[in-house]
PDB file of N, CA and C in Angstrom:
ATOM      1  N   UNK A   1       0.984  -1.143  -0.206  1.00  0.00           N
ATOM      2  CA  UNK A   1       0.274   0.027   0.157  1.00  0.00           C
ATOM      3  C   UNK A   1       1.070   1.093   0.109  1.00  0.00           C
ATOM      4  N   UNK A   2       2.199   1.033   0.281  1.00  0.00           N
ATOM      5  CA  UNK A   2       2.654   2.137  -0.345  1.00  0.00           C
ATOM      6  C   UNK A   2       2.845   2.950  -1.351  1.00  0.00           C
ATOM      7  N   UNK A   3       2.689   2.436  -2.133  1.00  0.00           N
ATOM      8  CA  UNK A   3       2.364   3.046  -3.724  1.00  0.00           C
ATOM      9  C   UNK A   3       1.386   3.616  -3.894  1.00  0.00           C
ATOM     10  N   UNK A   4       0.122   3.215  -3.489  1.00  0.00           N
ATOM     11  CA  UNK A   4      -1.030   4.090  -3.135  1.00  0.00           C
ATOM     12  C   UNK A   4      -1.286   4.497  -2.083  1.00  0.00           C
ATOM     13  N   UNK A   5      -0.761   5.883  -1.576  1.00  0.00           N
ATOM     14  CA  UNK A   5      -1.260   6.124  -0.108  1.00  0.00           C
ATOM     15  C   UNK A   5      -2.611   6.890  -0.068  1.00  0.00           C
ATOM     16  N   UNK A   6      -3.022   7.548  -1.086  1.00  0.00           N
ATOM     17  CA  UNK A   6      -5.063   7.770  -1.483  1.00  0.00           C
ATOM     18  C   UNK A   6      -5.745   6.745  -1.522  1.00  0.00           C
ATOM     19  N   UNK A   7      -5.301   5.593  -1.715  1.00  0.00           N
ATOM     20  CA  UNK A   7      -6.304   4.632  -2.229  1.00  0.00           C
ATOM     21  C   UNK A   7      -7.364   4.873  -0.887  1.00  0.00           C
ATOM     22  N   UNK A   8      -7.401   4.295   0.286  1.00  0.00           N
ATOM     23  CA  UNK A   8      -8.201   4.705   1.620  1.00  0.00           C
ATOM     24  C   UNK A   8      -9.252   5.765   0.689  1.00  0.00           C
ATOM     25  N   UNK A   9      -8.578   6.912   0.890  1.00  0.00           N
ATOM     26  CA  UNK A   9      -9.157   8.009   0.667  1.00  0.00           C
ATOM     27  C   UNK A   9     -10.593   7.822  -0.669  1.00  0.00           C
ATOM     28  N   UNK A  10      -9.312   7.677  -1.989  1.00  0.00           N
ATOM     29  CA  UNK A  10     -10.617   7.019  -2.575  1.00  0.00           C
ATOM     30  C   UNK A  10     -11.807   6.433  -2.539  1.00  0.00           C
ATOM     31  N   UNK A  11     -11.337   5.296  -2.406  1.00  0.00           N
ATOM     32  CA  UNK A  11     -12.389   4.114  -1.578  1.00  0.00           C
ATOM     33  C   UNK A  11     -13.639   4.583  -0.979  1.00  0.00           C
ATOM     34  N   UNK A  12     -13.062   5.707  -0.055  1.00  0.00           N
ATOM     35  CA  UNK A  12     -14.142   6.237   1.176  1.00  0.00           C
ATOM     36  C   UNK A  12     -15.228   7.081   0.177  1.00  0.00           C
ATOM     37  N   UNK A  13     -14.088   8.061  -0.604  1.00  0.00           N
ATOM     38  CA  UNK A  13     -15.214   8.763  -1.454  1.00  0.00           C
ATOM     39  C   UNK A  13     -15.926   8.559  -2.387  1.00  0.00           C
ATOM     40  N   UNK A  14     -15.186   7.258  -2.974  1.00  0.00           N
ATOM     41  CA  UNK A  14     -16.610   6.576  -3.653  1.00  0.00           C
ATOM     42  C   UNK A  14     -17.588   6.055  -3.008  1.00  0.00           C
ATOM     43  N   UNK A  15     -17.274   5.148  -2.175  1.00  0.00           N
ATOM     44  CA  UNK A  15     -18.435   4.977  -1.230  1.00  0.00           C
ATOM     45  C   UNK A  15     -19.701   6.084  -1.117  1.00  0.00           C
ATOM     46  N   UNK A  16     -19.204   7.067  -0.357  1.00  0.00           N
ATOM     47  CA  UNK A  16     -20.010   8.247  -0.222  1.00  0.00           C
ATOM     48  C   UNK A  16     -20.715   9.032  -1.347  1.00  0.00           C
ATOM     49  N   UNK A  17     -19.910   8.754  -2.502  1.00  0.00           N
ATOM     50  CA  UNK A  17     -20.695   8.899  -4.299  1.00  0.00           C
ATOM     51  C   UNK A  17     -21.902   7.897  -4.358  1.00  0.00           C
ATOM     52  N   UNK A  18     -21.196   6.681  -4.139  1.00  0.00           N
ATOM     53  CA  UNK A  18     -22.314   5.926  -4.754  1.00  0.00           C
ATOM     54  C   UNK A  18     -23.590   5.001  -4.021  1.00  0.00           C
ATOM     55  N   UNK A  19     -23.507   5.361  -2.729  1.00  0.00           N
ATOM     56  CA  UNK A  19     -24.112   5.190  -1.709  1.00  0.00           C
ATOM     57  C   UNK A  19     -25.695   5.843  -2.272  1.00  0.00           C
ATOM     58  N   UNK A  20     -25.487   7.772  -2.037  1.00  0.00           N
ATOM     59  CA  UNK A  20     -26.698   8.095  -2.331  1.00  0.00           C
ATOM     60  C   UNK A  20     -27.469   7.831  -3.812  1.00  0.00           C
ATOM     61  N   UNK A  21     -26.140   7.619  -4.850  1.00  0.00           N
ATOM     62  CA  UNK A  21     -26.798   7.023  -5.878  1.00  0.00           C
ATOM     63  C   UNK A  21     -27.780   5.834  -6.240  1.00  0.00           C
ATOM     64  N   UNK A  22     -27.612   5.092  -5.709  1.00  0.00           N
ATOM     65  CA  UNK A  22     -27.666   3.506  -5.206  1.00  0.00           C
ATOM     66  C   UNK A  22     -29.153   3.753  -4.560  1.00  0.00           C
ATOM     67  N   UNK A  23     -29.268   4.759  -3.136  1.00  0.00           N
ATOM     68  CA  UNK A  23     -30.308   5.047  -2.436  1.00  0.00           C
ATOM     69  C   UNK A  23     -31.169   5.384  -3.403  1.00  0.00           C
ATOM     70  N   UNK A  24     -31.033   6.682  -4.013  1.00  0.00           N
ATOM     71  CA  UNK A  24     -31.917   7.212  -5.031  1.00  0.00           C
ATOM     72  C   UNK A  24     -32.278   6.743  -6.053  1.00  0.00           C
ATOM     73  N   UNK A  25     -31.324   5.737  -7.023  1.00  0.00           N
ATOM     74  CA  UNK A  25     -32.140   4.113  -7.582  1.00  0.00           C
ATOM     75  C   UNK A  25     -32.896   3.673  -7.646  1.00  0.00           C
ATOM     76  N   UNK A  26     -32.998   3.511  -6.303  1.00  0.00           N
ATOM     77  CA  UNK A  26     -34.100   2.398  -5.304  1.00  0.00           C
ATOM     78  C   UNK A  26     -35.599   2.985  -5.286  1.00  0.00           C
ATOM     79  N   UNK A  27     -35.230   3.920  -4.781  1.00  0.00           N
ATOM     80  CA  UNK A  27     -36.235   4.837  -4.497  1.00  0.00           C
ATOM     81  C   UNK A  27     -37.477   5.206  -5.669  1.00  0.00           C
ATOM     82  N   UNK A  28     -36.372   5.817  -7.203  1.00  0.00           N
ATOM     83  CA  UNK A  28     -36.975   5.314  -8.243  1.00  0.00           C
ATOM     84  C   UNK A  28     -37.493   4.460  -8.724  1.00  0.00           C
ATOM     85  N   UNK A  29     -37.128   3.191  -8.542  1.00  0.00           N
ATOM     86  CA  UNK A  29     -37.780   1.904  -9.020  1.00  0.00           C
ATOM     87  C   UNK A  29     -39.081   1.588  -8.091  1.00  0.00           C
ATOM     88  N   UNK A  30     -38.482   1.942  -6.827  1.00  0.00           N
ATOM     89  CA  UNK A  30     -39.943   1.762  -6.011  1.00  0.00           C
ATOM     90  C   UNK A  30     -40.923   2.792  -6.345  1.00  0.00           C
ATOM     91  N   UNK A  31     -40.962   3.895  -6.811  1.00  0.00           N
ATOM     92  CA  UNK A  31     -42.060   4.211  -7.052  1.00  0.00           C
ATOM     93  C   UNK A  31     -42.576   4.510  -8.166  1.00  0.00           C
ATOM     94  N   UNK A  32     -41.507   3.584  -9.119  1.00  0.00           N
ATOM     95  CA  UNK A  32     -42.159   3.348 -10.997  1.00  0.00           C
ATOM     96  C   UNK A  32     -43.055   2.500 -10.226  1.00  0.00           C
ATOM     97  N   UNK A  33     -42.500   1.187  -9.795  1.00  0.00           N
ATOM     98  CA  UNK A  33     -43.446   0.216  -9.505  1.00  0.00           C
ATOM     99  C   UNK A  33     -44.998   0.872  -9.037  1.00  0.00           C
ATOM    100  N   UNK A  34     -45.096   1.767  -7.793  1.00  0.00           N
ATOM    101  CA  UNK A  34     -45.868   1.571  -7.465  1.00  0.00           C
ATOM    102  C   UNK A  34     -47.166   2.699  -8.267  1.00  0.00           C
ATOM    103  N   UNK A  35     -46.298   3.062  -8.839  1.00  0.00           N
ATOM    104  CA  UNK A  35     -46.945   3.890 -10.323  1.00  0.00           C
ATOM    105  C   UNK A  35     -47.614   3.105 -11.167  1.00  0.00           C
ATOM    106  N   UNK A  36     -47.179   1.844 -11.155  1.00  0.00           N
ATOM    107  CA  UNK A  36     -47.726   0.676 -12.099  1.00  0.00           C
ATOM    108  C   UNK A  36     -48.891   0.219 -11.615  1.00  0.00           C
ATOM    109  N   UNK A  37     -48.378   0.197 -10.231  1.00  0.00           N
ATOM    110  CA  UNK A  37     -49.583  -0.686  -9.401  1.00  0.00           C
ATOM    111  C   UNK A  37     -51.264   0.359  -9.067  1.00  0.00           C
ATOM    112  N   UNK A  38     -50.723   1.432  -9.172  1.00  0.00           N
ATOM    113  CA  UNK A  38     -51.854   2.469  -9.691  1.00  0.00           C
ATOM    114  C   UNK A  38     -52.531   2.949 -10.465  1.00  0.00           C
ATOM    115  N   UNK A  39     -51.336   3.194 -11.659  1.00  0.00           N
ATOM    116  CA  UNK A  39     -52.457   3.019 -13.129  1.00  0.00           C
ATOM    117  C   UNK A  39     -53.487   0.931 -13.528  1.00  0.00           C
ATOM    118  N   UNK A  40     -52.386   0.217 -12.891  1.00  0.00           N
ATOM    119  CA  UNK A  40     -53.781  -0.531 -13.267  1.00  0.00           C
ATOM    120  C   UNK A  40     -55.150  -0.575 -12.214  1.00  0.00           C
ATOM    121  N   UNK A  41     -54.503  -0.092 -11.626  1.00  0.00           N
ATOM    122  CA  UNK A  41     -55.761  -0.082 -10.377  1.00  0.00           C
ATOM    123  C   UNK A  41     -57.271   0.685 -11.000  1.00  0.00           C
ATOM    124  N   UNK A  42     -56.719   1.974 -11.473  1.00  0.00           N
ATOM    125  CA  UNK A  42     -57.101   2.834 -12.260  1.00  0.00           C
ATOM    126  C   UNK A  42     -58.037   2.688 -13.558  1.00  0.00           C
ATOM    127  N   UNK A  43     -57.242   1.917 -14.332  1.00  0.00           N
ATOM    128  CA  UNK A  43     -57.634   0.931 -15.452  1.00  0.00           C
ATOM    129  C   UNK A  43     -58.476   0.226 -15.335  1.00  0.00           C
ATOM    130  N   UNK A  44     -58.952  -0.638 -14.001  1.00  0.00           N
ATOM    131  CA  UNK A  44     -60.340  -1.425 -13.581  1.00  0.00           C
ATOM    132  C   UNK A  44     -61.266  -0.804 -13.601  1.00  0.00           C
ATOM    133  N   UNK A  45     -61.151   0.721 -12.666  1.00  0.00           N
ATOM    134  CA  UNK A  45     -62.264   1.669 -11.674  1.00  0.00           C
ATOM    135  C   UNK A  45     -62.486   2.253 -13.288  1.00  0.00           C
ATOM    136  N   UNK A  46     -61.520   2.318 -14.133  1.00  0.00           N
ATOM    137  CA  UNK A  46     -62.410   3.579 -15.355  1.00  0.00           C
ATOM    138  C   UNK A  46     -63.373   2.015 -15.942  1.00  0.00           C
ATOM    139  N   UNK A  47     -63.236   1.163 -15.870  1.00  0.00           N
ATOM    140  CA  UNK A  47     -63.756  -0.069 -16.749  1.00  0.00           C
ATOM    141  C   UNK A  47     -64.963  -0.261 -16.239  1.00  0.00           C
ATOM    142  N   UNK A  48     -64.810  -0.444 -14.822  1.00  0.00           N
ATOM    143  CA  UNK A  48     -65.835  -0.590 -13.950  1.00  0.00           C
ATOM    144  C   UNK A  48     -66.858   0.949 -14.097  1.00  0.00           C
ATOM    145  N   UNK A  49     -66.452   1.905 -14.065  1.00  0.00           N
ATOM    146  CA  UNK A  49     -67.664   3.190 -14.220  1.00  0.00           C
ATOM    147  C   UNK A  49     -68.355   3.121 -15.849  1.00  0.00           C
ATOM    148  N   UNK A  50     -67.296   2.557 -16.574  1.00  0.00           N
ATOM    149  CA  UNK A  50     -67.916   2.228 -17.973  1.00  0.00           C
ATOM    150  C   UNK A  50     -69.192   1.928 -17.955  1.00  0.00           C
ATOM    151  N   UNK A  51     -68.890   0.590 -17.684  1.00  0.00           N
ATOM    152  CA  UNK A  51     -70.202  -0.359 -17.760  1.00  0.00           C
ATOM    153  C   UNK A  51     -71.508   0.286 -16.509  1.00  0.00           C
ATOM    154  N   UNK A  52     -70.722   0.877 -15.760  1.00  0.00           N
ATOM    155  CA  UNK A  52     -71.652   1.008 -14.726  1.00  0.00           C
ATOM    156  C   UNK A  52     -72.910   2.816 -15.579  1.00  0.00           C
ATOM    157  N   UNK A  53     -72.076   3.103 -16.325  1.00  0.00           N
ATOM    158  CA  UNK A  53     -72.880   4.499 -17.428  1.00  0.00           C
ATOM    159  C   UNK A  53     -73.735   3.658 -18.016  1.00  0.00           C
ATOM    160  N   UNK A  54     -73.016   2.562 -18.811  1.00  0.00           N
ATOM    161  CA  UNK A  54     -73.909   1.861 -19.554  1.00  0.00           C
ATOM    162  C   UNK A  54     -75.587   1.665 -19.173  1.00  0.00           C
ATOM    163  N   UNK A  55     -74.935   0.700 -18.210  1.00  0.00           N
ATOM    164  CA  UNK A  55     -75.742  -0.180 -17.161  1.00  0.00           C
ATOM    165  C   UNK A  55     -77.210   0.815 -16.630  1.00  0.00           C
ATOM    166  N   UNK A  56     -76.541   1.936 -16.166  1.00  0.00           N
ATOM    167  CA  UNK A  56     -77.626   3.362 -16.163  1.00  0.00           C
ATOM    168  C   UNK A  56     -78.251   3.594 -16.744  1.00  0.00           C
ATOM    169  N   UNK A  57     -77.492   4.717 -17.856  1.00  0.00           N
ATOM    170  CA  UNK A  57     -78.374   4.912 -19.220  1.00  0.00           C
ATOM    171  C   UNK A  57     -79.328   3.899 -19.705  1.00  0.00           C
ATOM    172  N   UNK A  58     -79.085   2.568 -19.932  1.00  0.00           N
ATOM    173  CA  UNK A  58     -80.127   1.720 -20.170  1.00  0.00           C
ATOM    174  C   UNK A  58     -81.245   1.511 -19.429  1.00  0.00           C
ATOM    175  N   UNK A  59     -80.989   1.521 -18.356  1.00  0.00           N
ATOM    176  CA  UNK A  59     -82.322   1.624 -17.186  1.00  0.00           C
ATOM    177  C   UNK A  59     -82.843   3.265 -17.198  1.00  0.00           C
ATOM    178  N   UNK A  60     -82.307   4.120 -17.037  1.00  0.00           N
ATOM    179  CA  UNK A  60     -82.847   5.510 -17.740  1.00  0.00           C
ATOM    180  C   UNK A  60     -83.508   5.253 -19.139  1.00  0.00           C
ATOM    181  N   UNK A  61     -83.007   4.568 -20.062  1.00  0.00           N
ATOM    182  CA  UNK A  61     -83.940   4.729 -21.332  1.00  0.00           C
ATOM    183  C   UNK A  61     -85.194   3.898 -20.852  1.00  0.00           C
ATOM    184  N   UNK A  62     -85.153   2.768 -20.343  1.00  0.00           N
ATOM    185  CA  UNK A  62     -86.282   1.885 -20.122  1.00  0.00           C
ATOM    186  C   UNK A  62     -87.555   2.663 -19.056  1.00  0.00           C
ATOM    187  N   UNK A  63     -86.910   3.257 -18.252  1.00  0.00           N
ATOM    188  CA  UNK A  63     -87.748   4.207 -17.165  1.00  0.00           C
ATOM    189  C   UNK A  63     -88.557   4.808 -18.092  1.00  0.00           C
ATOM    190  N   UNK A  64     -87.957   5.448 -19.232  1.00  0.00           N
ATOM    191  CA  UNK A  64     -88.449   7.025 -19.935  1.00  0.00           C
ATOM    192  C   UNK A  64     -89.286   5.948 -20.893  1.00  0.00           C
ATOM    193  N   UNK A  65     -88.923   4.665 -21.333  1.00  0.00           N
ATOM    194  CA  UNK A  65     -90.490   4.271 -22.308  1.00  0.00           C
ATOM    195  C   UNK A  65     -91.407   3.434 -21.831  1.00  0.00           C
ATOM    196  N   UNK A  66     -91.334   3.664 -20.053  1.00  0.00           N
ATOM    197  CA  UNK A  66     -91.988   2.801 -19.433  1.00  0.00           C
ATOM    198  C   UNK A  66     -93.004   3.840 -19.041  1.00  0.00           C
ATOM    199  N   UNK A  67     -92.555   5.224 -18.651  1.00  0.00           N
ATOM    200  CA  UNK A  67     -93.506   6.877 -18.738  1.00  0.00           C
ATOM    201  C   UNK A  67     -94.281   7.088 -19.660  1.00  0.00           C
ATOM    202  N   UNK A  68     -93.400   7.085 -20.479  1.00  0.00           N
ATOM    203  CA  UNK A  68     -93.773   7.137 -22.075  1.00  0.00           C
ATOM    204  C   UNK A  68     -95.315   5.957 -22.524  1.00  0.00           C
ATOM    205  N   UNK A  69     -94.799   4.448 -22.336  1.00  0.00           N
ATOM    206  CA  UNK A  69     -95.965   4.054 -22.538  1.00  0.00           C
ATOM    207  C   UNK A  69     -96.900   4.418 -21.669  1.00  0.00           C
ATOM    208  N   UNK A  70     -96.919   4.474 -19.990  1.00  0.00           N
ATOM    209  CA  UNK A  70     -98.401   4.723 -18.954  1.00  0.00           C
ATOM    210  C   UNK A  70     -98.649   5.762 -20.223  1.00  0.00           C
ATOM    211  N   UNK A  71     -98.586   6.811 -20.336  1.00  0.00           N
ATOM    212  CA  UNK A  71     -99.211   7.996 -20.903  1.00  0.00           C
ATOM    213  C   UNK A  71     -99.812   8.000 -22.158  1.00  0.00           C
ATOM    214  N   UNK A  72     -99.056   7.090 -23.066  1.00  0.00           N
ATOM    215  CA  UNK A  72    -100.100   6.770 -24.116  1.00  0.00           C
ATOM    216  C   UNK A  72    -101.639   5.490 -23.479  1.00  0.00           C
ATOM    217  N   UNK A  73    -101.001   5.211 -22.913  1.00  0.00           N
ATOM    218  CA  UNK A  73    -102.100   4.280 -22.331  1.00  0.00           C
ATOM    219  C   UNK A  73    -103.265   5.029 -21.678  1.00  0.00           C
ATOM    220  N   UNK A  74    -103.117   6.422 -21.337  1.00  0.00           N
ATOM    221  CA  UNK A  74    -104.234   7.200 -20.166  1.00  0.00           C
ATOM    222  C   UNK A  74    -104.441   8.114 -21.721  1.00  0.00           C
TER     223      UNK A  74
END
């Protein structure tokens, strides 16, 4: 180690530089996975909403048809 007197300092500096980079990378990856899960849930909910809207519009049309038929009978 006499040939490389600054080797320990270089290693310590490299560790202090690499640790924050690794932590930041881990945080970014975890946020991406959280966002993907959220997007999947939002897609599922939007599909459910579309189905409910269609069924509601059908029931509304049926109600209107019943009202019209009652008026015609009277």
